[in-house]
């Protein structure tokens, strides 16, 4: 972080953890309906309940003023928000923000990759759970693989470095594609992270307990073919990274259940409705939308509210596949 800030300005929670990373959900809407993320007939929020681009910018600016140096834009699908290019351009110009990143399903990157690069976006993560067109359509319910592969190509062409794939692996659905995804990532020189399915929101398309594949199982499958070397790379989140001797890509595993990553947690989330979530696996939150609308253009009030909220950040999350979901929010509300 290239800034001098007094410790009174920085965001610290009650356990001494400094918050430097914000995941900002820019919409709850999506052009896909991934089976693990939302029900087929998803009801989205009325537009008035969702933060406007101007409000999203104010939230981002307040966090950066409080020492956050990394923002990831997520959703829902960020690229369905027509104001995304404006938001990227304005956030990218904030002094003190070192990394502005995007998580997307990739479908619209064919059109947007180049302008987003020009607007100042630094990095992109693209979700890709299958390389087989029919299966891809089944898992996303509405997605077309060809468009996503074109989107990945467009991001490469636009000059984005360290593009990363995210893959959620489900037993009996795509767990036979782990090595194919690894080969694709190696060939295209893309980092890849495998994510364990998390019990966020109630779905009845499948039983999350039966579909669960642990990071450990995925790691074993890969290691049998491509030996993995653990690294000390750490982004303060749940991901653990590995390297291979004969490739420059990194292979990550996100295991919300089996790993204790909470001690080094440096992040908070803001939902599309402007709820500041202190932890993905707990309901503790405060309403920033109310502050934004009751005290418009008042950065000090917004920053004070954010500072006060830090005392609500719990020490650790509680995810349990054996219980009914305690977290009723779907992932598209939370921002993955
Ligand atoms: N629409 C964008 C995308 O799919 O990349 C961004 C939002 S999406 C909610 C962010 C990430 O969350 C994706 O990589 C997706 O695979 C993952 N995800 C969604 N629901 C999940 C769940 N229940 N468990 C684990 N990962 C999930
Ligand atoms: Fe949409 Fe992303 Fe959820 Fe899939 S994972 S339904 S692309 S928000």
mmCIF file of N, CA and C in Angstrom, residues 131-256:
data_model
loop_
_atom_site.group_PDB
_atom_site.id
_atom_site.type_symbol
_atom_site.label_atom_id
_atom_site.label_comp_id
_atom_site.label_asym_id
_atom_site.label_seq_id
_atom_site.Cartn_x
_atom_site.Cartn_y
_atom_site.Cartn_z
ATOM 1 N N UNK A 131 -16.155 -27.808 -19.561
ATOM 2 C CA UNK A 131 -15.718 -27.501 -20.925
ATOM 3 C C UNK A 131 -16.556 -28.266 -21.937
ATOM 4 N N UNK A 132 -17.637 -28.868 -21.477
ATOM 5 C CA UNK A 132 -18.522 -29.616 -22.376
ATOM 6 C C UNK A 132 -19.804 -28.801 -22.561
ATOM 7 N N UNK A 133 -20.113 -28.400 -23.820
ATOM 8 C CA UNK A 133 -21.211 -27.450 -24.053
ATOM 9 C C UNK A 133 -22.536 -27.860 -23.411
ATOM 10 N N UNK A 134 -22.907 -29.141 -23.535
ATOM 11 C CA UNK A 134 -24.220 -29.536 -22.993
ATOM 12 C C UNK A 134 -24.236 -29.479 -21.480
ATOM 13 N N UNK A 135 -23.159 -29.940 -20.899
ATOM 14 C CA UNK A 135 -23.078 -29.919 -19.437
ATOM 15 C C UNK A 135 -23.016 -28.487 -18.918
ATOM 16 N N UNK A 136 -22.290 -27.655 -19.635
ATOM 17 C CA UNK A 136 -22.192 -26.246 -19.238
ATOM 18 C C UNK A 136 -23.599 -25.624 -19.223
ATOM 19 N N UNK A 137 -24.379 -25.949 -20.266
ATOM 20 C CA UNK A 137 -25.744 -25.407 -20.368
ATOM 21 C C UNK A 137 -26.600 -25.931 -19.213
ATOM 22 N N UNK A 138 -26.363 -27.190 -18.830
ATOM 23 C CA UNK A 138 -27.161 -27.784 -17.746
ATOM 24 C C UNK A 138 -26.803 -27.142 -16.395
ATOM 25 N N UNK A 139 -25.510 -26.933 -16.169
ATOM 26 C CA UNK A 139 -25.077 -26.382 -14.876
ATOM 27 C C UNK A 139 -25.443 -24.898 -14.711
ATOM 28 N N UNK A 140 -25.417 -24.174 -15.826
ATOM 29 C CA UNK A 140 -25.710 -22.730 -15.745
ATOM 30 C C UNK A 140 -27.170 -22.441 -16.098
ATOM 31 N N UNK A 141 -27.853 -23.412 -16.585
ATOM 32 C CA UNK A 141 -29.258 -23.392 -17.033
ATOM 33 C C UNK A 141 -29.480 -22.509 -18.272
ATOM 34 N N UNK A 142 -28.747 -21.403 -18.409
ATOM 35 C CA UNK A 142 -28.987 -20.524 -19.559
ATOM 36 C C UNK A 142 -27.696 -20.179 -20.315
ATOM 37 N N UNK A 143 -26.559 -20.654 -19.834
ATOM 38 C CA UNK A 143 -25.280 -20.186 -20.387
ATOM 39 C C UNK A 143 -24.844 -20.970 -21.622
ATOM 40 N N UNK A 144 -24.086 -20.291 -22.470
ATOM 41 C CA UNK A 144 -23.486 -20.964 -23.636
ATOM 42 C C UNK A 144 -21.967 -20.952 -23.497
ATOM 43 N N UNK A 145 -21.389 -22.136 -23.515
ATOM 44 C CA UNK A 145 -19.946 -22.279 -23.311
ATOM 45 C C UNK A 145 -19.151 -21.463 -24.335
ATOM 46 N N UNK A 146 -19.636 -21.515 -25.601
ATOM 47 C CA UNK A 146 -18.880 -20.854 -26.676
ATOM 48 C C UNK A 146 -18.662 -19.370 -26.359
ATOM 49 N N UNK A 147 -19.703 -18.749 -25.855
ATOM 50 C CA UNK A 147 -19.598 -17.309 -25.552
ATOM 51 C C UNK A 147 -18.587 -17.062 -24.435
ATOM 52 N N UNK A 148 -18.567 -17.949 -23.449
ATOM 53 C CA UNK A 148 -17.644 -17.767 -22.324
ATOM 54 C C UNK A 148 -16.195 -17.978 -22.798
ATOM 55 N N UNK A 149 -16.000 -18.982 -23.649
ATOM 56 C CA UNK A 149 -14.637 -19.210 -24.160
ATOM 57 C C UNK A 149 -14.195 -18.012 -25.011
ATOM 58 N N UNK A 150 -15.125 -17.446 -25.782
ATOM 59 C CA UNK A 150 -14.791 -16.235 -26.553
ATOM 60 C C UNK A 150 -14.463 -15.084 -25.602
ATOM 61 N N UNK A 151 -15.194 -15.027 -24.490
ATOM 62 C CA UNK A 151 -14.950 -13.973 -23.495
ATOM 63 C C UNK A 151 -13.561 -14.101 -22.886
ATOM 64 N N UNK A 152 -13.155 -15.344 -22.602
ATOM 65 C CA UNK A 152 -11.804 -15.567 -22.050
ATOM 66 C C UNK A 152 -10.765 -15.104 -23.074
ATOM 67 N N UNK A 153 -10.996 -15.466 -24.336
ATOM 68 C CA UNK A 153 -10.081 -15.044 -25.409
ATOM 69 C C UNK A 153 -10.008 -13.523 -25.495
ATOM 70 N N UNK A 154 -11.147 -12.870 -25.370
ATOM 71 C CA UNK A 154 -11.179 -11.398 -25.474
ATOM 72 C C UNK A 154 -10.397 -10.769 -24.321
ATOM 73 N N UNK A 155 -10.506 -11.367 -23.130
ATOM 74 C CA UNK A 155 -9.771 -10.820 -21.975
ATOM 75 C C UNK A 155 -8.263 -11.001 -22.186
ATOM 76 N N UNK A 156 -7.872 -12.153 -22.764
ATOM 77 C CA UNK A 156 -6.445 -12.365 -23.049
ATOM 78 C C UNK A 156 -5.958 -11.328 -24.071
ATOM 79 N N UNK A 157 -6.766 -11.152 -25.125
ATOM 80 C CA UNK A 157 -6.424 -10.193 -26.190
ATOM 81 C C UNK A 157 -6.308 -8.772 -25.653
ATOM 82 N N UNK A 158 -7.183 -8.447 -24.693
ATOM 83 C CA UNK A 158 -7.201 -7.081 -24.156
ATOM 84 C C UNK A 158 -5.980 -6.812 -23.278
ATOM 85 N N UNK A 159 -5.222 -7.860 -22.973
ATOM 86 C CA UNK A 159 -3.980 -7.666 -22.226
ATOM 87 C C UNK A 159 -4.107 -7.859 -20.721
ATOM 88 N N UNK A 160 -5.200 -8.472 -20.254
ATOM 89 C CA UNK A 160 -5.308 -8.746 -18.816
ATOM 90 C C UNK A 160 -4.290 -9.822 -18.443
ATOM 91 N N UNK A 161 -3.567 -9.570 -17.374
ATOM 92 C CA UNK A 161 -2.595 -10.549 -16.905
ATOM 93 C C UNK A 161 -3.173 -11.298 -15.717
ATOM 94 N N UNK A 162 -2.636 -12.472 -15.476
ATOM 95 C CA UNK A 162 -3.079 -13.310 -14.353
ATOM 96 C C UNK A 162 -4.598 -13.502 -14.329
ATOM 97 N N UNK A 163 -5.158 -13.831 -15.499
ATOM 98 C CA UNK A 163 -6.581 -14.197 -15.544
ATOM 99 C C UNK A 163 -6.747 -15.458 -14.724
ATOM 100 N N UNK A 164 -7.874 -15.537 -14.018
ATOM 101 C CA UNK A 164 -8.076 -16.719 -13.177
ATOM 102 C C UNK A 164 -9.439 -17.350 -13.416
ATOM 103 N N UNK A 165 -9.455 -18.667 -13.488
ATOM 104 C CA UNK A 165 -10.723 -19.396 -13.597
ATOM 105 C C UNK A 165 -11.170 -19.800 -12.197
ATOM 106 N N UNK A 166 -12.494 -19.792 -11.977
ATOM 107 C CA UNK A 166 -13.087 -20.329 -10.745
ATOM 108 C C UNK A 166 -13.966 -21.504 -11.144
ATOM 109 N N UNK A 167 -13.795 -22.647 -10.504
ATOM 110 C CA UNK A 167 -14.643 -23.796 -10.825
ATOM 111 C C UNK A 167 -15.245 -24.375 -9.553
ATOM 112 N N UNK A 168 -16.571 -24.510 -9.540
ATOM 113 C CA UNK A 168 -17.245 -25.199 -8.432
ATOM 114 C C UNK A 168 -17.431 -26.649 -8.890
ATOM 115 N N UNK A 169 -16.967 -27.589 -8.069
ATOM 116 C CA UNK A 169 -17.042 -29.005 -8.453
ATOM 117 C C UNK A 169 -18.156 -29.693 -7.665
ATOM 118 N N UNK A 170 -19.058 -30.364 -8.391
ATOM 119 C CA UNK A 170 -20.172 -31.084 -7.767
ATOM 120 C C UNK A 170 -20.067 -32.574 -8.107
ATOM 121 N N UNK A 171 -20.271 -33.397 -7.089
ATOM 122 C CA UNK A 171 -20.172 -34.844 -7.297
ATOM 123 C C UNK A 171 -21.219 -35.316 -8.305
ATOM 124 N N UNK A 172 -20.765 -36.115 -9.262
ATOM 125 C CA UNK A 172 -21.686 -36.686 -10.248
ATOM 126 C C UNK A 172 -22.108 -35.713 -11.333
ATOM 127 N N UNK A 173 -21.624 -34.476 -11.256
ATOM 128 C CA UNK A 173 -22.017 -33.486 -12.268
ATOM 129 C C UNK A 173 -20.809 -33.078 -13.110
ATOM 130 N N UNK A 174 -19.721 -32.693 -12.438
ATOM 131 C CA UNK A 174 -18.524 -32.286 -13.189
ATOM 132 C C UNK A 174 -17.230 -32.727 -12.509
ATOM 133 N N UNK A 175 -17.343 -33.664 -11.540
ATOM 134 C CA UNK A 175 -16.115 -34.069 -10.837
ATOM 135 C C UNK A 175 -15.214 -34.924 -11.731
ATOM 136 N N UNK A 176 -15.747 -35.381 -12.874
ATOM 137 C CA UNK A 176 -14.899 -36.114 -13.821
ATOM 138 C C UNK A 176 -14.158 -35.156 -14.766
ATOM 139 N N UNK A 177 -14.329 -33.846 -14.562
ATOM 140 C CA UNK A 177 -13.691 -32.877 -15.468
ATOM 141 C C UNK A 177 -12.546 -32.121 -14.816
ATOM 142 N N UNK A 178 -12.203 -32.520 -13.600
ATOM 143 C CA UNK A 178 -11.171 -31.768 -12.868
ATOM 144 C C UNK A 178 -9.870 -31.693 -13.688
ATOM 145 N N UNK A 179 -9.453 -32.846 -14.225
ATOM 146 C CA UNK A 179 -8.183 -32.851 -14.965
ATOM 147 C C UNK A 179 -8.306 -32.118 -16.297
ATOM 148 N N UNK A 180 -9.495 -32.195 -16.921
ATOM 149 C CA UNK A 180 -9.698 -31.442 -18.180
ATOM 150 C C UNK A 180 -9.586 -29.947 -17.922
ATOM 151 N N UNK A 181 -10.152 -29.503 -16.814
ATOM 152 C CA UNK A 181 -10.073 -28.070 -16.486
ATOM 153 C C UNK A 181 -8.625 -27.666 -16.219
ATOM 154 N N UNK A 182 -7.893 -28.546 -15.530
ATOM 155 C CA UNK A 182 -6.471 -28.264 -15.264
ATOM 156 C C UNK A 182 -5.685 -28.198 -16.582
ATOM 157 N N UNK A 183 -5.945 -29.136 -17.484
ATOM 158 C CA UNK A 183 -5.215 -29.128 -18.765
ATOM 159 C C UNK A 183 -5.521 -27.855 -19.548
ATOM 160 N N UNK A 184 -6.783 -27.461 -19.533
ATOM 161 C CA UNK A 184 -7.181 -26.229 -20.225
ATOM 162 C C UNK A 184 -6.443 -25.028 -19.617
ATOM 163 N N UNK A 185 -6.425 -24.956 -18.300
ATOM 164 C CA UNK A 185 -5.765 -23.838 -17.610
ATOM 165 C C UNK A 185 -4.264 -23.816 -17.942
ATOM 166 N N UNK A 186 -3.650 -24.995 -17.971
ATOM 167 C CA UNK A 186 -2.216 -25.064 -18.296
ATOM 168 C C UNK A 186 -1.965 -24.595 -19.726
ATOM 169 N N UNK A 187 -2.821 -25.075 -20.649
ATOM 170 C CA UNK A 187 -2.640 -24.737 -22.069
ATOM 171 C C UNK A 187 -2.809 -23.229 -22.292
ATOM 172 N N UNK A 188 -3.818 -22.657 -21.649
ATOM 173 C CA UNK A 188 -4.115 -21.235 -21.872
ATOM 174 C C UNK A 188 -3.346 -20.321 -20.908
ATOM 175 N N UNK A 189 -2.555 -20.918 -20.036
ATOM 176 C CA UNK A 189 -1.809 -20.194 -19.000
ATOM 177 C C UNK A 189 -2.744 -19.296 -18.164
ATOM 178 N N UNK A 190 -3.723 -19.955 -17.537
ATOM 179 C CA UNK A 190 -4.677 -19.274 -16.667
ATOM 180 C C UNK A 190 -4.548 -19.873 -15.268
ATOM 181 N N UNK A 191 -4.544 -19.032 -14.254
ATOM 182 C CA UNK A 191 -4.625 -19.572 -12.895
ATOM 183 C C UNK A 191 -5.997 -20.212 -12.723
ATOM 184 N N UNK A 192 -6.105 -21.122 -11.789
ATOM 185 C CA UNK A 192 -7.414 -21.763 -11.582
ATOM 186 C C UNK A 192 -7.628 -22.027 -10.087
ATOM 187 N N UNK A 193 -8.836 -21.764 -9.632
ATOM 188 C CA UNK A 193 -9.183 -22.047 -8.236
ATOM 189 C C UNK A 193 -10.432 -22.908 -8.194
ATOM 190 N N UNK A 194 -10.353 -23.963 -7.415
ATOM 191 C CA UNK A 194 -11.510 -24.842 -7.225
ATOM 192 C C UNK A 194 -12.204 -24.446 -5.927
ATOM 193 N N UNK A 195 -13.538 -24.313 -6.010
ATOM 194 C CA UNK A 195 -14.312 -23.831 -4.855
ATOM 195 C C UNK A 195 -15.243 -24.930 -4.365
ATOM 196 N N UNK A 196 -15.202 -25.203 -3.075
ATOM 197 C CA UNK A 196 -16.186 -26.139 -2.502
ATOM 198 C C UNK A 196 -17.555 -25.469 -2.508
ATOM 199 N N UNK A 197 -18.587 -26.221 -2.791
ATOM 200 C CA UNK A 197 -19.939 -25.663 -2.758
ATOM 201 C C UNK A 197 -20.271 -25.240 -1.325
ATOM 202 N N UNK A 198 -20.850 -24.048 -1.193
ATOM 203 C CA UNK A 198 -21.183 -23.551 0.150
ATOM 204 C C UNK A 198 -22.698 -23.518 0.336
ATOM 205 N N UNK A 199 -23.149 -23.780 1.549
ATOM 206 C CA UNK A 199 -24.601 -23.823 1.785
ATOM 207 C C UNK A 199 -25.209 -22.430 1.937
ATOM 208 N N UNK A 200 -25.174 -21.666 0.854
ATOM 209 C CA UNK A 200 -25.739 -20.314 0.890
ATOM 210 C C UNK A 200 -27.080 -20.324 0.171
ATOM 211 N N UNK A 201 -28.146 -20.161 0.900
ATOM 212 C CA UNK A 201 -29.485 -20.137 0.300
ATOM 213 C C UNK A 201 -30.020 -21.542 0.091
ATOM 214 N N UNK A 202 -31.352 -21.676 0.149
ATOM 215 C CA UNK A 202 -31.979 -22.983 -0.019
ATOM 216 C C UNK A 202 -32.216 -23.259 -1.505
ATOM 217 N N UNK A 203 -31.713 -24.405 -1.972
ATOM 218 C CA UNK A 203 -31.987 -24.822 -3.353
ATOM 219 C C UNK A 203 -32.559 -26.227 -3.303
ATOM 220 N N UNK A 204 -33.428 -26.597 -4.259
ATOM 221 C CA UNK A 204 -33.913 -27.988 -4.246
ATOM 222 C C UNK A 204 -33.519 -28.753 -5.509
ATOM 223 N N UNK A 205 -32.657 -28.138 -6.330
ATOM 224 C CA UNK A 205 -32.218 -28.798 -7.560
ATOM 225 C C UNK A 205 -31.371 -30.028 -7.239
ATOM 226 N N UNK A 206 -30.585 -29.939 -6.172
ATOM 227 C CA UNK A 206 -29.783 -31.085 -5.734
ATOM 228 C C UNK A 206 -29.568 -30.978 -4.229
ATOM 229 N N UNK A 207 -29.105 -32.069 -3.644
ATOM 230 C CA UNK A 207 -28.832 -32.103 -2.214
ATOM 231 C C UNK A 207 -27.360 -31.722 -2.023
ATOM 232 N N UNK A 208 -27.127 -30.585 -1.401
ATOM 233 C CA UNK A 208 -25.743 -30.090 -1.301
ATOM 234 C C UNK A 208 -24.840 -31.073 -0.559
ATOM 235 N N UNK A 209 -25.456 -31.856 0.331
ATOM 236 C CA UNK A 209 -24.644 -32.796 1.100
ATOM 237 C C UNK A 209 -24.111 -33.911 0.189
ATOM 238 N N UNK A 210 -24.972 -34.333 -0.771
ATOM 239 C CA UNK A 210 -24.574 -35.415 -1.664
ATOM 240 C C UNK A 210 -23.628 -34.933 -2.766
ATOM 241 N N UNK A 211 -23.764 -33.672 -3.136
ATOM 242 C CA UNK A 211 -22.951 -33.169 -4.249
ATOM 243 C C UNK A 211 -21.584 -32.663 -3.785
ATOM 244 N N UNK A 212 -21.400 -32.608 -2.475
ATOM 245 C CA UNK A 212 -20.182 -31.985 -1.943
ATOM 246 C C UNK A 212 -18.911 -32.772 -2.308
ATOM 247 N N UNK A 213 -17.947 -32.074 -2.860
ATOM 248 C CA UNK A 213 -16.617 -32.655 -3.112
ATOM 249 C C UNK A 213 -15.621 -31.757 -2.381
ATOM 250 N N UNK A 214 -14.802 -32.346 -1.527
ATOM 251 C CA UNK A 214 -13.899 -31.506 -0.727
ATOM 252 C C UNK A 214 -12.670 -31.097 -1.537
ATOM 253 N N UNK A 215 -12.071 -30.008 -1.119
ATOM 254 C CA UNK A 215 -10.820 -29.562 -1.752
ATOM 255 C C UNK A 215 -9.772 -30.670 -1.698
ATOM 256 N N UNK A 216 -9.789 -31.412 -0.602
ATOM 257 C CA UNK A 216 -8.810 -32.479 -0.419
ATOM 258 C C UNK A 216 -8.943 -33.531 -1.530
ATOM 259 N N UNK A 217 -10.210 -33.879 -1.836
ATOM 260 C CA UNK A 217 -10.442 -34.868 -2.897
ATOM 261 C C UNK A 217 -9.989 -34.326 -4.258
ATOM 262 N N UNK A 218 -10.271 -33.053 -4.506
ATOM 263 C CA UNK A 218 -9.891 -32.453 -5.793
ATOM 264 C C UNK A 218 -8.364 -32.409 -5.906
ATOM 265 N N UNK A 219 -7.738 -32.023 -4.796
ATOM 266 C CA UNK A 219 -6.275 -31.924 -4.784
ATOM 267 C C UNK A 219 -5.646 -33.288 -5.067
ATOM 268 N N UNK A 220 -6.215 -34.345 -4.491
ATOM 269 C CA UNK A 220 -5.675 -35.694 -4.715
ATOM 270 C C UNK A 220 -5.807 -36.083 -6.193
ATOM 271 N N UNK A 221 -6.977 -35.800 -6.779
ATOM 272 C CA UNK A 221 -7.194 -36.125 -8.194
ATOM 273 C C UNK A 221 -6.148 -35.441 -9.066
ATOM 274 N N UNK A 222 -5.879 -34.168 -8.775
ATOM 275 C CA UNK A 222 -4.914 -33.427 -9.605
ATOM 276 C C UNK A 222 -3.494 -33.950 -9.363
ATOM 277 N N UNK A 223 -3.165 -34.158 -8.098
ATOM 278 C CA UNK A 223 -1.786 -34.556 -7.756
ATOM 279 C C UNK A 223 -1.394 -35.881 -8.390
ATOM 280 N N UNK A 224 -2.379 -36.784 -8.586
ATOM 281 C CA UNK A 224 -2.056 -38.069 -9.201
ATOM 282 C C UNK A 224 -1.487 -37.894 -10.597
ATOM 283 N N UNK A 225 -1.875 -36.828 -11.279
ATOM 284 C CA UNK A 225 -1.426 -36.595 -12.661
ATOM 285 C C UNK A 225 -0.392 -35.464 -12.726
ATOM 286 N N UNK A 226 -0.633 -34.422 -11.948
ATOM 287 C CA UNK A 226 0.252 -33.246 -11.959
ATOM 288 C C UNK A 226 0.656 -32.931 -10.526
ATOM 289 N N UNK A 227 1.846 -33.347 -10.117
ATOM 290 C CA UNK A 227 2.253 -33.103 -8.724
ATOM 291 C C UNK A 227 2.155 -31.622 -8.359
ATOM 292 N N UNK A 228 1.572 -31.359 -7.190
ATOM 293 C CA UNK A 228 1.342 -29.980 -6.754
ATOM 294 C C UNK A 228 2.292 -29.621 -5.625
ATOM 295 N N UNK A 229 2.840 -28.427 -5.719
ATOM 296 C CA UNK A 229 3.750 -27.956 -4.676
ATOM 297 C C UNK A 229 3.048 -26.851 -3.896
ATOM 298 N N UNK A 230 2.813 -27.067 -2.585
ATOM 299 C CA UNK A 230 2.140 -26.014 -1.809
ATOM 300 C C UNK A 230 2.988 -24.752 -1.768
ATOM 301 N N UNK A 231 2.345 -23.588 -1.739
ATOM 302 C CA UNK A 231 3.075 -22.319 -1.622
ATOM 303 C C UNK A 231 2.586 -21.582 -0.387
ATOM 304 N N UNK A 232 3.286 -20.525 -0.054
ATOM 305 C CA UNK A 232 2.871 -19.725 1.098
ATOM 306 C C UNK A 232 2.024 -18.530 0.667
ATOM 307 N N UNK A 233 1.701 -18.464 -0.663
ATOM 308 C CA UNK A 233 0.881 -17.344 -1.144
ATOM 309 C C UNK A 233 -0.399 -17.285 -0.332
ATOM 310 N N UNK A 234 -0.755 -16.079 0.063
ATOM 311 C CA UNK A 234 -1.912 -15.925 0.930
ATOM 312 C C UNK A 234 -2.547 -14.569 0.646
ATOM 313 N N UNK A 235 -3.828 -14.586 0.326
ATOM 314 C CA UNK A 235 -4.502 -13.310 0.073
ATOM 315 C C UNK A 235 -5.361 -12.909 1.275
ATOM 316 N N UNK A 236 -5.173 -13.592 2.388
ATOM 317 C CA UNK A 236 -5.962 -13.286 3.580
ATOM 318 C C UNK A 236 -7.320 -13.951 3.554
ATOM 319 N N UNK A 237 -7.583 -14.722 2.502
ATOM 320 C CA UNK A 237 -8.889 -15.369 2.364
ATOM 321 C C UNK A 237 -8.776 -16.867 2.506
ATOM 322 N N UNK A 238 -9.843 -17.572 2.139
ATOM 323 C CA UNK A 238 -9.884 -19.013 2.335
ATOM 324 C C UNK A 238 -9.068 -19.811 1.316
ATOM 325 N N UNK A 239 -8.530 -19.171 0.288
ATOM 326 C CA UNK A 239 -7.847 -19.944 -0.762
ATOM 327 C C UNK A 239 -6.438 -20.355 -0.328
ATOM 328 N N UNK A 240 -6.082 -21.589 -0.702
ATOM 329 C CA UNK A 240 -4.705 -22.068 -0.508
ATOM 330 C C UNK A 240 -4.153 -22.387 -1.893
ATOM 331 N N UNK A 241 -2.928 -21.908 -2.169
ATOM 332 C CA UNK A 241 -2.418 -21.995 -3.536
ATOM 333 C C UNK A 241 -1.286 -23.004 -3.677
ATOM 334 N N UNK A 242 -1.227 -23.588 -4.873
ATOM 335 C CA UNK A 242 -0.179 -24.552 -5.212
ATOM 336 C C UNK A 242 0.404 -24.198 -6.576
ATOM 337 N N UNK A 243 1.584 -24.721 -6.828
ATOM 338 C CA UNK A 243 2.235 -24.542 -8.132
ATOM 339 C C UNK A 243 2.574 -25.903 -8.696
ATOM 340 N N UNK A 244 2.928 -25.913 -10.000
ATOM 341 C CA UNK A 244 3.413 -27.153 -10.611
ATOM 342 C C UNK A 244 4.817 -26.875 -11.145
ATOM 343 N N UNK A 245 5.629 -27.913 -11.207
ATOM 344 C CA UNK A 245 7.009 -27.697 -11.625
ATOM 345 C C UNK A 245 7.104 -27.280 -13.091
ATOM 346 N N UNK A 246 6.191 -27.792 -13.918
ATOM 347 C CA UNK A 246 6.312 -27.582 -15.362
ATOM 348 C C UNK A 246 5.296 -26.584 -15.918
ATOM 349 N N UNK A 247 4.767 -25.703 -15.073
ATOM 350 C CA UNK A 247 3.802 -24.713 -15.559
ATOM 351 C C UNK A 247 3.854 -23.506 -14.634
ATOM 352 N N UNK A 248 3.543 -22.321 -15.186
ATOM 353 C CA UNK A 248 3.620 -21.117 -14.338
ATOM 354 C C UNK A 248 2.307 -20.830 -13.623
ATOM 355 N N UNK A 249 1.275 -21.629 -13.887
ATOM 356 C CA UNK A 249 -0.042 -21.291 -13.315
ATOM 357 C C UNK A 249 -0.111 -21.640 -11.828
ATOM 358 N N UNK A 250 -1.037 -20.949 -11.134
ATOM 359 C CA UNK A 250 -1.273 -21.309 -9.736
ATOM 360 C C UNK A 250 -2.600 -22.060 -9.647
ATOM 361 N N UNK A 251 -2.646 -23.028 -8.746
ATOM 362 C CA UNK A 251 -3.857 -23.832 -8.552
ATOM 363 C C UNK A 251 -4.320 -23.605 -7.117
ATOM 364 N N UNK A 252 -5.519 -23.018 -6.984
ATOM 365 C CA UNK A 252 -6.014 -22.686 -5.652
ATOM 366 C C UNK A 252 -7.174 -23.570 -5.237
ATOM 367 N N UNK A 253 -7.376 -23.652 -3.935
ATOM 368 C CA UNK A 253 -8.513 -24.418 -3.389
ATOM 369 C C UNK A 253 -9.179 -23.568 -2.332
ATOM 370 N N UNK A 254 -10.487 -23.395 -2.471
ATOM 371 C CA UNK A 254 -11.232 -22.644 -1.461
ATOM 372 C C UNK A 254 -12.118 -23.624 -0.721
ATOM 373 N N UNK A 255 -11.810 -23.822 0.547
ATOM 374 C CA UNK A 255 -12.616 -24.772 1.307
ATOM 375 C C UNK A 255 -13.180 -24.084 2.533
ATOM 376 N N UNK A 256 -14.414 -23.679 2.380
ATOM 377 C CA UNK A 256 -15.064 -22.956 3.468
ATOM 378 C C UNK A 256 -15.283 -23.860 4.670
#
